[in-house]
Tab-separated table of N, CA and C in Angstrom:
chain	number	residue	atom	x	y	z
T	1	MET	N	119.875	31.630	-3.520
T	1	MET	CA	120.369	31.422	-2.175
T	1	MET	C	121.651	30.583	-2.187
T	2	GLU	N	121.680	29.531	-2.998
T	2	GLU	CA	122.862	28.687	-3.068
T	2	GLU	C	124.031	29.419	-3.715
T	3	ASN	N	123.728	30.262	-4.701
T	3	ASN	CA	124.788	31.036	-5.338
T	3	ASN	C	125.437	31.989	-4.340
T	4	ASN	N	124.633	32.587	-3.482
T	4	ASN	CA	125.177	33.495	-2.481
T	4	ASN	C	126.102	32.761	-1.522
T	5	LYS	N	125.760	31.540	-1.152
T	5	LYS	CA	126.585	30.773	-0.229
T	5	LYS	C	127.928	30.435	-0.854
T	6	THR	N	127.938	30.055	-2.123
T	6	THR	CA	129.200	29.688	-2.756
T	6	THR	C	130.106	30.900	-2.904
T	7	VAL	N	129.530	32.046	-3.205
T	7	VAL	CA	130.331	33.260	-3.316
T	7	VAL	C	130.899	33.623	-1.949
T	8	GLU	N	130.085	33.522	-0.900
T	8	GLU	CA	130.562	33.836	0.440
T	8	GLU	C	131.624	32.850	0.898
T	9	ASP	N	131.460	31.573	0.555
T	9	ASP	CA	132.433	30.554	0.945
T	9	ASP	C	133.785	30.802	0.282
T	10	THR	N	133.784	31.186	-0.987
T	10	THR	CA	135.055	31.423	-1.675
T	10	THR	C	135.749	32.662	-1.123
T	11	THR	N	134.997	33.687	-0.782
T	11	THR	CA	135.640	34.887	-0.246
T	11	THR	C	136.211	34.622	1.137
T	12	THR	N	135.531	33.840	1.961
T	12	THR	CA	136.076	33.561	3.288
T	12	THR	C	137.304	32.670	3.183
T	13	ALA	N	137.338	31.759	2.211
T	13	ALA	CA	138.518	30.917	2.025
T	13	ALA	C	139.712	31.756	1.582
T	14	GLU	N	139.470	32.721	0.694
T	14	GLU	CA	140.555	33.600	0.255
T	14	GLU	C	141.023	34.496	1.385
T	15	GLU	N	140.084	34.972	2.202
T	15	GLU	CA	140.462	35.823	3.327
T	15	GLU	C	141.265	35.046	4.357
T	16	LYS	N	140.943	33.769	4.551
T	16	LYS	CA	141.683	32.962	5.506
T	16	LYS	C	143.113	32.746	5.036
T	17	LYS	N	143.317	32.595	3.730
T	17	LYS	CA	144.670	32.412	3.210
T	17	LYS	C	145.509	33.664	3.445
T	18	THR	N	144.962	34.820	3.174
T	18	THR	CA	145.726	36.051	3.339
T	18	THR	C	145.778	36.478	4.806
T	19	SER	N	144.790	36.140	5.588
T	19	SER	CA	144.773	36.601	6.968
T	19	SER	C	145.868	35.945	7.795
T	20	LYS	N	146.287	34.722	7.426
T	20	LYS	CA	147.375	34.075	8.159
T	20	LYS	C	148.659	34.877	7.995
T	21	TRP	N	148.966	35.268	6.753
T	21	TRP	CA	150.168	36.063	6.512
T	21	TRP	C	150.052	37.442	7.139
T	22	LYS	N	148.872	38.026	7.042
T	22	LYS	CA	148.691	39.356	7.620
T	22	LYS	C	148.854	39.316	9.128
T	23	SER	N	148.331	38.252	9.752
T	23	SER	CA	148.470	38.162	11.206
T	23	SER	C	149.921	37.935	11.610
T	24	LEU	N	150.676	37.160	10.809
T	24	LEU	CA	152.096	36.964	11.113
T	24	LEU	C	152.876	38.263	10.969
T	25	VAL	N	152.565	39.021	9.918
T	25	VAL	CA	153.264	40.299	9.716
T	25	VAL	C	152.902	41.273	10.827
T	26	LYS	N	151.629	41.285	11.237
T	26	LYS	CA	151.233	42.169	12.324
T	26	LYS	C	151.900	41.766	13.629
T	27	LYS	N	152.017	40.455	13.862
T	27	LYS	CA	152.561	39.983	15.126
T	27	LYS	C	154.072	40.179	15.211
T	28	PHE	N	154.803	39.799	14.166
T	28	PHE	CA	156.259	39.819	14.223
T	28	PHE	C	156.880	40.969	13.432
T	29	GLY	N	156.189	41.480	12.439
T	29	GLY	CA	156.753	42.500	11.577
T	29	GLY	C	157.664	41.865	10.537
T	30	ILE	N	158.087	42.657	9.589
T	30	ILE	CA	158.957	42.152	8.521
T	30	ILE	C	160.300	41.719	9.110
T	31	GLY	N	160.839	42.506	10.015
T	31	GLY	CA	162.114	42.162	10.640
T	31	GLY	C	162.047	40.870	11.424
T	32	GLY	N	160.938	40.645	12.101
T	32	GLY	CA	160.777	39.415	12.866
T	32	GLY	C	160.705	38.193	11.979
T	33	ILE	N	160.016	38.308	10.858
T	33	ILE	CA	159.920	37.185	9.922
T	33	ILE	C	161.290	36.884	9.334
T	34	ILE	N	162.049	37.930	8.982
T	34	ILE	CA	163.402	37.727	8.468
T	34	ILE	C	164.280	37.097	9.539
T	35	PHE	N	164.153	37.566	10.786
T	35	PHE	CA	164.945	37.024	11.884
T	35	PHE	C	164.683	35.542	12.082
T	36	PHE	N	163.400	35.150	12.131
T	36	PHE	CA	163.081	33.744	12.360
T	36	PHE	C	163.481	32.875	11.173
T	37	THR	N	163.439	33.431	9.970
T	37	THR	CA	163.877	32.674	8.795
T	37	THR	C	165.378	32.423	8.857
T	38	VAL	N	166.149	33.447	9.167
T	38	VAL	CA	167.603	33.296	9.267
T	38	VAL	C	167.958	32.371	10.431
T	39	LYS	N	167.244	32.508	11.537
T	39	LYS	CA	167.476	31.639	12.689
T	39	LYS	C	167.220	30.179	12.327
T	40	GLY	N	166.174	29.919	11.576
T	40	GLY	CA	165.873	28.559	11.144
T	40	GLY	C	166.925	28.004	10.216
T	41	ILE	N	167.439	28.827	9.317
T	41	ILE	CA	168.483	28.376	8.392
T	41	ILE	C	169.760	28.045	9.163
T	42	ILE	N	170.137	28.899	10.102
T	42	ILE	CA	171.346	28.654	10.896
T	42	ILE	C	171.182	27.401	11.747
T	43	THR	N	170.017	27.245	12.373
T	43	THR	CA	169.772	26.067	13.201
T	43	THR	C	169.809	24.794	12.375
T	44	SER	N	169.197	24.822	11.202
T	44	SER	CA	169.209	23.647	10.336
T	44	SER	C	170.624	23.301	9.895
T	45	THR	N	171.422	24.306	9.579
T	45	THR	CA	172.804	24.071	9.160
T	45	THR	C	173.614	23.471	10.296
T	46	LEU	N	173.453	24.006	11.508
T	46	LEU	CA	174.182	23.468	12.649
T	46	LEU	C	173.782	22.027	12.943
T	47	ILE	N	172.493	21.741	12.876
T	47	ILE	CA	172.028	20.375	13.117
T	47	ILE	C	172.597	19.436	12.065
T	48	TYR	N	172.650	19.878	10.830
T	48	TYR	CA	173.167	19.024	9.754
T	48	TYR	C	174.644	18.706	9.959
T	49	PHE	N	175.455	19.740	10.208
T	49	PHE	CA	176.894	19.520	10.314
T	49	PHE	C	177.286	18.892	11.647
T	50	LEU	N	176.601	19.251	12.722
T	50	LEU	CA	176.916	18.639	14.008
T	50	LEU	C	176.338	17.231	14.110
T	51	GLY	N	175.296	16.958	13.365
T	51	GLY	CA	174.685	15.635	13.390
T	51	GLY	C	175.579	14.567	12.798
T	52	LYS	N	176.478	14.957	11.907
T	52	LYS	CA	177.390	13.987	11.308
T	52	LYS	C	178.311	13.378	12.366
T	53	ASN	N	178.750	14.208	13.297
T	53	ASN	CA	179.684	13.753	14.326
T	53	ASN	C	179.000	13.607	15.686
T	54	PHE	N	177.702	13.496	15.707
T	54	PHE	CA	176.953	13.503	16.965
T	54	PHE	C	177.368	12.350	17.870
T	55	TRP	N	177.392	11.148	17.325
T	55	TRP	CA	177.678	9.979	18.160
T	55	TRP	C	179.118	9.975	18.647
T	56	THR	N	180.044	10.474	17.858
T	56	THR	CA	181.433	10.523	18.323
T	56	THR	C	181.591	11.533	19.451
T	57	VAL	N	180.903	12.649	19.354
T	57	VAL	CA	180.967	13.661	20.409
T	57	VAL	C	180.350	13.110	21.693
T	58	ILE	N	179.210	12.455	21.591
T	58	ILE	CA	178.543	11.902	22.769
T	58	ILE	C	179.386	10.792	23.394
T	59	SER	N	179.940	9.899	22.567
T	59	SER	CA	180.742	8.807	23.116
T	59	SER	C	182.013	9.336	23.783
T	60	ASN	N	182.650	10.323	23.202
T	60	ASN	CA	183.842	10.933	23.823
T	60	ASN	C	183.497	11.610	25.139
T	61	TYR	N	182.337	12.226	25.197
T	61	TYR	CA	181.899	12.896	26.436
T	61	TYR	C	181.723	11.876	27.551
T	62	PHE	N	181.052	10.780	27.257
T	62	PHE	CA	180.799	9.784	28.295
T	62	PHE	C	182.059	9.023	28.676
T	63	THR	N	182.957	8.801	27.739
T	63	THR	CA	184.211	8.112	28.096
T	63	THR	C	185.069	8.997	28.991
T	64	THR	N	185.097	10.293	28.723
T	64	THR	CA	185.861	11.185	29.608
T	64	THR	C	185.149	11.389	30.933
T	65	LEU	N	183.840	11.278	30.945
T	65	LEU	CA	183.074	11.467	32.163
T	65	LEU	C	183.310	10.318	33.148
T	66	PHE	N	183.396	9.088	32.628
T	66	PHE	CA	183.528	7.920	33.498
T	66	PHE	C	184.966	7.488	33.738
T	67	GLU	N	185.927	8.199	33.169
T	67	GLU	CA	187.324	7.827	33.431
T	67	GLU	C	187.824	8.359	34.744
């Protein structure tokens, strides 16, 4: 009885690992996954490069706003 439980537990754990990817592929498709990956890379790049000058952009905006 205990052996059956351990075998069932390992198979459900393996199914849960693959079912997450399968559900994502079913929901978004291969094109959707590629789209969101590229979108994330572009967003991260923009945040990185715009973040360097973030405070100067904000301070210039407020100084021109209140002048």
